[in-house]
Coordinates of C-alpha atoms and ligand atoms in Angstrom, one line a residue:
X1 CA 22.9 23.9 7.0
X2 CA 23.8 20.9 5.0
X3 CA 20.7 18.5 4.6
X4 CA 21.4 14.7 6.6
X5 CA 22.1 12.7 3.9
X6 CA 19.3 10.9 2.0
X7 CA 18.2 7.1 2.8
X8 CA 18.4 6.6 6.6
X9 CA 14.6 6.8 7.5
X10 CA 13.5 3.2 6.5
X11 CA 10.1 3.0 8.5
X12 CA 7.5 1.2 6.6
X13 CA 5.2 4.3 6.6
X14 CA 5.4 7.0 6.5
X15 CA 8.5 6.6 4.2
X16 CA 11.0 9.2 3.4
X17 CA 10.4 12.1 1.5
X18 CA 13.2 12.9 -0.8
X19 CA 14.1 16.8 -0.9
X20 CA 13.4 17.3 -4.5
X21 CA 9.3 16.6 -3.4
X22 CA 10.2 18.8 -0.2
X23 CA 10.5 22.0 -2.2
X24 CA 7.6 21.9 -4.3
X25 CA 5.6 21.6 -1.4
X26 CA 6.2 25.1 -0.7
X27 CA 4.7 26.6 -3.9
X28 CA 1.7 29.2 -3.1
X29 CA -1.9 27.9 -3.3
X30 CA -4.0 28.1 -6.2
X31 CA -7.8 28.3 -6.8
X32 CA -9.2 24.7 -6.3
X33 CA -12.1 25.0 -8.8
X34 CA -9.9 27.3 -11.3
X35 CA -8.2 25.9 -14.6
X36 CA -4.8 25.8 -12.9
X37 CA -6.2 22.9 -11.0
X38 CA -7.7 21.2 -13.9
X39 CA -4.3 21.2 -15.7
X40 CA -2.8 19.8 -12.5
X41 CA -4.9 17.1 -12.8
X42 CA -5.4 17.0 -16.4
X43 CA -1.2 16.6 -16.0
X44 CA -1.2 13.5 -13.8
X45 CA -3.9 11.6 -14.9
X46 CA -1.3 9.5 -17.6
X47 CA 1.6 8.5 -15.0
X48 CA -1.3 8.0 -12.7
X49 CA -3.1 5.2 -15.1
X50 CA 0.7 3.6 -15.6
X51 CA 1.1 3.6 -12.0
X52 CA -2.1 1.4 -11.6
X53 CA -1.5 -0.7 -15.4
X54 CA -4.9 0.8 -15.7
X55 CA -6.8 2.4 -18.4
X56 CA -9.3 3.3 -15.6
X57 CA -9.5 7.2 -13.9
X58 CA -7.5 7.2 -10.9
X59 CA -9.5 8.9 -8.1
X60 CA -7.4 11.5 -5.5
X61 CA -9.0 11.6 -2.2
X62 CA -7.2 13.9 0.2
X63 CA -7.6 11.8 3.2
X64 CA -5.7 9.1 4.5
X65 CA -5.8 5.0 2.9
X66 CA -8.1 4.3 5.5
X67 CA -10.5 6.8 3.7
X68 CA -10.2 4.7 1.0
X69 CA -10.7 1.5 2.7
X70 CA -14.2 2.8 4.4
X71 CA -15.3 3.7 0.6
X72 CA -14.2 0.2 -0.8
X73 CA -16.6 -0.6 2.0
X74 CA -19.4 1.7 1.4
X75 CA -19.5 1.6 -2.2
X76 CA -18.7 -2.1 -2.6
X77 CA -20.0 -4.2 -0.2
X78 CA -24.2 -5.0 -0.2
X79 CA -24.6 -7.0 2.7
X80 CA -22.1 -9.5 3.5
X81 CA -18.3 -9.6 3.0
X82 CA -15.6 -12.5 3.5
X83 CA -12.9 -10.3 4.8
X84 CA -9.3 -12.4 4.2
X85 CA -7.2 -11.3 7.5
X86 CA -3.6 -12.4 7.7
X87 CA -2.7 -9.2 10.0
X88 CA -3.4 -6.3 11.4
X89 CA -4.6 -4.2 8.1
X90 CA -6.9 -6.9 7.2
X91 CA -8.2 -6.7 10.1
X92 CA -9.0 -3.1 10.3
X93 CA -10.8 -4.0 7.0
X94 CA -13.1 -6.0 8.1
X95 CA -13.8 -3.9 11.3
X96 CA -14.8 -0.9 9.0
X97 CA -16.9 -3.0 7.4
X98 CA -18.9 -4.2 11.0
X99 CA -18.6 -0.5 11.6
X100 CA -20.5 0.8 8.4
X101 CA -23.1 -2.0 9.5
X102 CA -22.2 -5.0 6.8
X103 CA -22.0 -8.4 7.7
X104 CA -18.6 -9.5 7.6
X105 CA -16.8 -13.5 7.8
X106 CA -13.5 -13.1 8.4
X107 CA -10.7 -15.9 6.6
X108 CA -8.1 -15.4 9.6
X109 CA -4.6 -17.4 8.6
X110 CA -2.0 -17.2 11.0
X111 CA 0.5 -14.0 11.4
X112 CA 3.2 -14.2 8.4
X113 CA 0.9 -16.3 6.6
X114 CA -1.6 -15.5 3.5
X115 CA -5.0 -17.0 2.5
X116 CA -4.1 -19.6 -0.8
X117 CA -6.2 -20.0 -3.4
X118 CA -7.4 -23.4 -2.6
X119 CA -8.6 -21.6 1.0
X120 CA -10.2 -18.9 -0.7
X121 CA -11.7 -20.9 -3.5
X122 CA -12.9 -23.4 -0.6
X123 CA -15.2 -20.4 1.7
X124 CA -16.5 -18.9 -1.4
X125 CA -17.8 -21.9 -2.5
X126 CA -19.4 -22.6 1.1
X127 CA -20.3 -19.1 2.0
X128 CA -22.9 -16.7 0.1
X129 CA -20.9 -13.4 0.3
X130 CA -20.9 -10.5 -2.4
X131 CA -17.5 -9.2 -1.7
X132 CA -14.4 -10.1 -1.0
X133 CA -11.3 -7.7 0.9
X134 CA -7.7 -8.7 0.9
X135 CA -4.8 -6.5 1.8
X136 CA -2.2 -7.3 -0.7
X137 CA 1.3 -6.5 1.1
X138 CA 0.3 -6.7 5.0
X139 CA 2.6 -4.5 6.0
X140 CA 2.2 -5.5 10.0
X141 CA 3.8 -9.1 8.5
X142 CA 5.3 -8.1 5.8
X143 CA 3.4 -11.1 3.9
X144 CA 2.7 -10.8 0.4
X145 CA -1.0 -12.6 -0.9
X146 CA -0.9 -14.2 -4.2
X147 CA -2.9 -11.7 -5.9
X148 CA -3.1 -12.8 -9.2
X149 CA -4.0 -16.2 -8.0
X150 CA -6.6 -14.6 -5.7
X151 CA -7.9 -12.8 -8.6
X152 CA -8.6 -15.5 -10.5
X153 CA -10.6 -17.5 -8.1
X154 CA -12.9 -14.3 -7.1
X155 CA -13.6 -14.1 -10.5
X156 CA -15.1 -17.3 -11.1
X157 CA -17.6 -16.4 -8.8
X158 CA -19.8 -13.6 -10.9
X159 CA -20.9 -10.8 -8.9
X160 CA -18.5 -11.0 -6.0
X161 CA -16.5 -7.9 -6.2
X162 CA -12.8 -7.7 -5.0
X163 CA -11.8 -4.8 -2.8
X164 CA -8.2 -4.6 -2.8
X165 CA -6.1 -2.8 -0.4
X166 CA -2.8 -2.0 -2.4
X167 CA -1.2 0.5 0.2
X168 CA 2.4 -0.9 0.6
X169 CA 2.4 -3.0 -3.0
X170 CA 1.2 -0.6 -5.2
X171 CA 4.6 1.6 -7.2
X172 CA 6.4 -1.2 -5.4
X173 CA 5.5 -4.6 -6.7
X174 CA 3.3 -5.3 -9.7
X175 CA -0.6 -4.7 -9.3
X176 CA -2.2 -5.1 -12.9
X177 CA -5.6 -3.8 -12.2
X178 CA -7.1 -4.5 -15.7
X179 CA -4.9 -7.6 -16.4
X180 CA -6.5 -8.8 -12.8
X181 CA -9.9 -6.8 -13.7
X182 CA -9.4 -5.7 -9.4
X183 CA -12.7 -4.0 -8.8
X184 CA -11.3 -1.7 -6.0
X185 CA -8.2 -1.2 -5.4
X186 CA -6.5 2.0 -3.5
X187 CA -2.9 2.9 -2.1
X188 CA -2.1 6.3 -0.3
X189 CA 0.6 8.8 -0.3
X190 CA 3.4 7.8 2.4
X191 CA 4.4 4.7 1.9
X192 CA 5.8 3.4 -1.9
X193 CA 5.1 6.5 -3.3
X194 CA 7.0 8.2 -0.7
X195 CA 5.2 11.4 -0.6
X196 CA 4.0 12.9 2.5
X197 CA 0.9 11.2 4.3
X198 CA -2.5 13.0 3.2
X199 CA -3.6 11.3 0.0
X200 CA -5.0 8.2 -0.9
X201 CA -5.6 7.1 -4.6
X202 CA -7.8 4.6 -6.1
X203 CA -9.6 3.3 -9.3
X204 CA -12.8 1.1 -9.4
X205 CA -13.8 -1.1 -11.8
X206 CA -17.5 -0.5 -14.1
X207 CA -18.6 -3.5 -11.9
X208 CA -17.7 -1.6 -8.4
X209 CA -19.6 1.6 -10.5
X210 CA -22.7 -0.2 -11.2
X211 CA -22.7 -1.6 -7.4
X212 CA -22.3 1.6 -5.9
X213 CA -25.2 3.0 -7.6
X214 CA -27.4 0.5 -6.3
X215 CA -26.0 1.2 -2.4
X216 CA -28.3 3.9 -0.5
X217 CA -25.3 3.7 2.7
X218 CA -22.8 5.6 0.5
X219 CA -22.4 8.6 2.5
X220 CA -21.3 11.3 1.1
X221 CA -17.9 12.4 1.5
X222 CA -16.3 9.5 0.3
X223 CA -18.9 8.7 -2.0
X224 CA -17.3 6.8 -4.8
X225 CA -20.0 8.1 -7.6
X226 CA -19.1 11.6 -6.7
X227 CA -15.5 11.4 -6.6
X228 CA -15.7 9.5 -10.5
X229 CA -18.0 12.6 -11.5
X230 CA -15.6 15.1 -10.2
X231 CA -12.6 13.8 -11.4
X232 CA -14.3 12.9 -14.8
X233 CA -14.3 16.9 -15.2
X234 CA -10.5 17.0 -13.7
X235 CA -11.6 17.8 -10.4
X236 CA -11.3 17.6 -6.5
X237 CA -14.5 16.8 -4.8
X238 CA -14.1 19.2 -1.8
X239 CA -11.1 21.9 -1.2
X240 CA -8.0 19.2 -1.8
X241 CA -5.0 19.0 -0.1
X242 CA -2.9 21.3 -3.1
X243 CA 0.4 20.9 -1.5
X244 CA 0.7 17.3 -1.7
X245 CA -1.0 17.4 -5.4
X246 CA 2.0 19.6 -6.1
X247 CA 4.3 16.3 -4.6
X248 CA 2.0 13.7 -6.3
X249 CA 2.6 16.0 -9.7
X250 CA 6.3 16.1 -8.9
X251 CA 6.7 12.5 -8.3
X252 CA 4.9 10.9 -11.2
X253 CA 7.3 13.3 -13.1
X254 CA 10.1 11.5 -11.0
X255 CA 8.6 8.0 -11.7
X256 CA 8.4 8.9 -15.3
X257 CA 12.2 10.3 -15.6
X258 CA 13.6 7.3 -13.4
X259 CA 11.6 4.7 -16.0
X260 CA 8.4 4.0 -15.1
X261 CA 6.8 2.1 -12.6
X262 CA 8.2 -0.8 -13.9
X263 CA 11.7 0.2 -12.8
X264 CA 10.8 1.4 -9.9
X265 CA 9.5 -2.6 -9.3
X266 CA 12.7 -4.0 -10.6
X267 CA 14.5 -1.8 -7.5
X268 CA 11.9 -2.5 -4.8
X269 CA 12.8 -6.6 -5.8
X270 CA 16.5 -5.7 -5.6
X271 CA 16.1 -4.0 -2.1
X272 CA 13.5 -7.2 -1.0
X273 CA 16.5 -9.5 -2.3
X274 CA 19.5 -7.7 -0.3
X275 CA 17.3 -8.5 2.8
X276 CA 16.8 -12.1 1.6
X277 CA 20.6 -12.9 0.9
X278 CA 21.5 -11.0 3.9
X279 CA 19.4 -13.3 6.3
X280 CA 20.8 -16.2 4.7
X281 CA 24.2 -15.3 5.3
X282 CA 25.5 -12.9 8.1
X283 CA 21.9 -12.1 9.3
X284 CA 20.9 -15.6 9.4
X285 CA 24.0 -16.4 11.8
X286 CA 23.5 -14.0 14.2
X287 CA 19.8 -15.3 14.4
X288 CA 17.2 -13.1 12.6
X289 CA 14.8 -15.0 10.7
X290 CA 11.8 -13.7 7.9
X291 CA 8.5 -14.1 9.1
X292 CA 6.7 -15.1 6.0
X293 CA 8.3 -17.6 3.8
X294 CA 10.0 -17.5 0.5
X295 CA 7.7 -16.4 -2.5
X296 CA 5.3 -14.3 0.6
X297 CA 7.6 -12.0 1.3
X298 CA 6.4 -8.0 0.9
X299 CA 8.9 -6.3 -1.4
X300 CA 8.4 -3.2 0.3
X301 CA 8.6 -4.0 3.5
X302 CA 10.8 -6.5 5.1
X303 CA 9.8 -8.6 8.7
X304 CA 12.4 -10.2 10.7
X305 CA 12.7 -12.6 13.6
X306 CA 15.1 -10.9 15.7
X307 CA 17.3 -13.8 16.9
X308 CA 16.8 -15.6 20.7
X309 CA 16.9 -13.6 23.8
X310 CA 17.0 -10.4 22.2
X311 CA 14.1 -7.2 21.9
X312 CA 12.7 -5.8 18.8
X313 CA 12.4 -2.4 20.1
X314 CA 16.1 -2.9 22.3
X315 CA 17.1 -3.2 18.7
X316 CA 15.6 -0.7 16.9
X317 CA 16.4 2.0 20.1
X318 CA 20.1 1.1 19.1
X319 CA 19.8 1.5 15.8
X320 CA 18.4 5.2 16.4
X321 CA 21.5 5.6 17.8
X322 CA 23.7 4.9 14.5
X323 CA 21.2 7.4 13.0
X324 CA 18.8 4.8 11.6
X325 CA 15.2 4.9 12.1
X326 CA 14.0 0.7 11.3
X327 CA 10.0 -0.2 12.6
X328 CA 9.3 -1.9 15.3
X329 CA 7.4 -5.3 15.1
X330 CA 3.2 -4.4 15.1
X331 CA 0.7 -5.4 17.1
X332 CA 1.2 -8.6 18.8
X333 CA 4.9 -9.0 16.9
X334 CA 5.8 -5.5 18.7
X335 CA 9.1 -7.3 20.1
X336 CA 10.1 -10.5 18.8
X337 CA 10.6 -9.0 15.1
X338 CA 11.4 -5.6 13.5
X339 CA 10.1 -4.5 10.3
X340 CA 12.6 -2.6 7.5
X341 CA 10.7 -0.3 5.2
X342 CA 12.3 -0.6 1.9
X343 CA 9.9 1.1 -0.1
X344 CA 9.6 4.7 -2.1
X345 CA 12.7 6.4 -3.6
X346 CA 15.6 3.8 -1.2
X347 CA 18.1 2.0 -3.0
X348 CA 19.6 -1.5 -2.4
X349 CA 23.0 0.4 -1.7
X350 CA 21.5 1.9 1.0
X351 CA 19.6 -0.9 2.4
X352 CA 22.9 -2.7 2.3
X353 CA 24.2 -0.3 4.9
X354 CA 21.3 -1.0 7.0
X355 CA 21.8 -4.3 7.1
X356 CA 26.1 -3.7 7.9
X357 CA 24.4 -1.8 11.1
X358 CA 21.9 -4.2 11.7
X359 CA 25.5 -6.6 12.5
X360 CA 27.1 -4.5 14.5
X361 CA 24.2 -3.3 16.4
X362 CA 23.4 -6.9 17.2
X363 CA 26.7 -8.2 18.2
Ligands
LIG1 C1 -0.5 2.1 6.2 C2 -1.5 1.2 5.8 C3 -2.9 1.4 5.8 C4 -3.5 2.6 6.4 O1 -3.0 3.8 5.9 P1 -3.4 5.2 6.5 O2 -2.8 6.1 5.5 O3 -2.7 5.3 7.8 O4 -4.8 5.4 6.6 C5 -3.7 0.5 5.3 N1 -3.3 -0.7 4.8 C6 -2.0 -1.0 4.8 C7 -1.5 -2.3 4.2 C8 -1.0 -0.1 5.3 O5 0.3 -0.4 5.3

């Protein structure tokens, strides 16, 4: 049986796996608290810290992003948050914040939009908060926040800690964690980092350390303290998830041999930019639109307008068809836009053969 060929799949999440990440899944178990799993560890923790443009410990949870989210929450947050929502993510945020029993103000901005610096700079100013959350690439939008502008204004206000969700930015478009000094900030396994869905990653800040210590609502399985202590000695906290550390092993090799993460930026901006020329030519005249506007827009995930008088899903249905697989809108966009996932190991080339489909499936 000859394997369909690579590149077709091009949900935002969970993204494509690429074969190569496929077969090492299949490698026999190993003892979780023996040295083989130390030296798996021990042999990701460099690509990992690159990854992040951090000098920090990168935590591996085996649980999904939103496990990560509930312990930015948990170990981050004392009493009261300002939770920026400019979709759908940012709002599951802040309502895993209400659920773990914080207070919570939510900065709404409307859908394709992000919260500006001047807005942010403005509530934090009026509002006594000690945290703030901001999902970085909404992927329900496909918006991109100004996080190094963001940054920037957060820290001017001392103790407010900033809980970043990276999930669909991170090993797709720059996140400097120390250059930003990001308290929290997390990603998991199925979107840019292509890998199957199971993991989520994350590295915290001394700040977010010292705070957690002083929380008593930590919990315990995704207690940050005990995840730093166990990965400190090079390991899991509980039995982990060993096939997909054999595919997070395997791809930071991959990232390494194709250049580092900053290559693997440079081709997430080429794929974002085929989208963007594409809707101002052919795209544009058939009707399709981008949501957010110029210098907002997600390079990992792409979220278009579909033009007048015609369905989202009607689309996407058609495009199965051709052999495609493009996202739906989300939420309340479900039919007036689509969403291309451009993210993990896709190529402009083959985004450009979306986007020839996208024409003839629209005309
Ligand atoms: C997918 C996604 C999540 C949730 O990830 P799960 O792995 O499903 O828990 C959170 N935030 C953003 C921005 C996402 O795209």
């Amino acid at each position: 049986m000859t394997e369909p060929p690579f590149g077709r799949f091009l949900l935002p999440g969970p993204t494509e796996v690429h074969p190569d990440i496929l077969r090492v899944m299949t490698h026999q178990m190993i003892p979780h608290r023996g040295s083989e799993m130390v030296s798996l560890v021990e042999s990701m923790e460099v690509p990992l810290r690159r990854l992040f443009h951090t000098e920090r410990r990168v935590l591996i949870g085996s649980c999904s992003a939103t496990g990560f989210m509930e312990m930015a929450v948990r170990c981050g947050i004392r009493q009261r948050v300002l939770a920026l929502v400019s979709g759908s993510f940012g709002d599951r945020f802040a309502g895993i914040a209400e659920a773990c029993g914080h207070e919570v103000v939510r900065l709404n901005v409307p859908l394709g939009e992000t919260v500006e610096p001047d807005m942010l700079h403005d509530a934090l100013r009026r509002m006594d908060v000690d945290a703030v959350s901001l999902v970085h690439s909404e992927t329900s939008t496909g918006a991109l926040a100004p996080l190094p502008e963001l940054a920037a204004v957060v820290r001017e206000f001392g103790e407010v800690l900033l809980l970043v969700d990276a999930v669909t930015s991170l090993a797709g478009s720059p996140v400097e964690t120390d250059v930003l000094d990001l308290d929290f900030v997390f990603t998991g396994s199925q979107k840019a980092l292509a890998l199957p869905p199971g993991l989520a990653l994350g590295v915290a800040s001394e700040r977010m350390l010292a705070r957690a210590k002083t929380l008593p609502g930590r919990g315990a399985y995704l207690d940050l303290l005990a995840y730093d202590e166990a990965f400190a000695a090079r390991q899991p906290t509980n039995t982990p998830a060993v096939s997909l550390f054999y595919a997070l092993a395997e791809q930071c090799r991959r990232i390494e041999l194709e250049g580092g993460v900053g290559a693997r930026w440079t081709r997430h901006d080429a794929m974002r930019r085929a989208v963007e020329e594409w809707v101002e030519g052919p795209g544009g005249a058939l009707g399709y639109r981008f949501l957010p506007r110029v210098g907002r827009r997600s390079w990992t995930v792409s979220c278009l307008r579909v033009p007048e008088g015609r369905s989202g899903r009607e689309i996407v249905r058609a495009a199965r068809k051709e052999g495609w697989t493009l996202g739906t809108g989300y939420g309340p966009l479900k039919d007036s836009t689509i969403r291309i996932g451009h993210m993990g190991d896709h190529t402009p080339a083959r985004v450009a053969e979306a986007l020839a489909m996208l024409e003839t499936v629209t005309t």
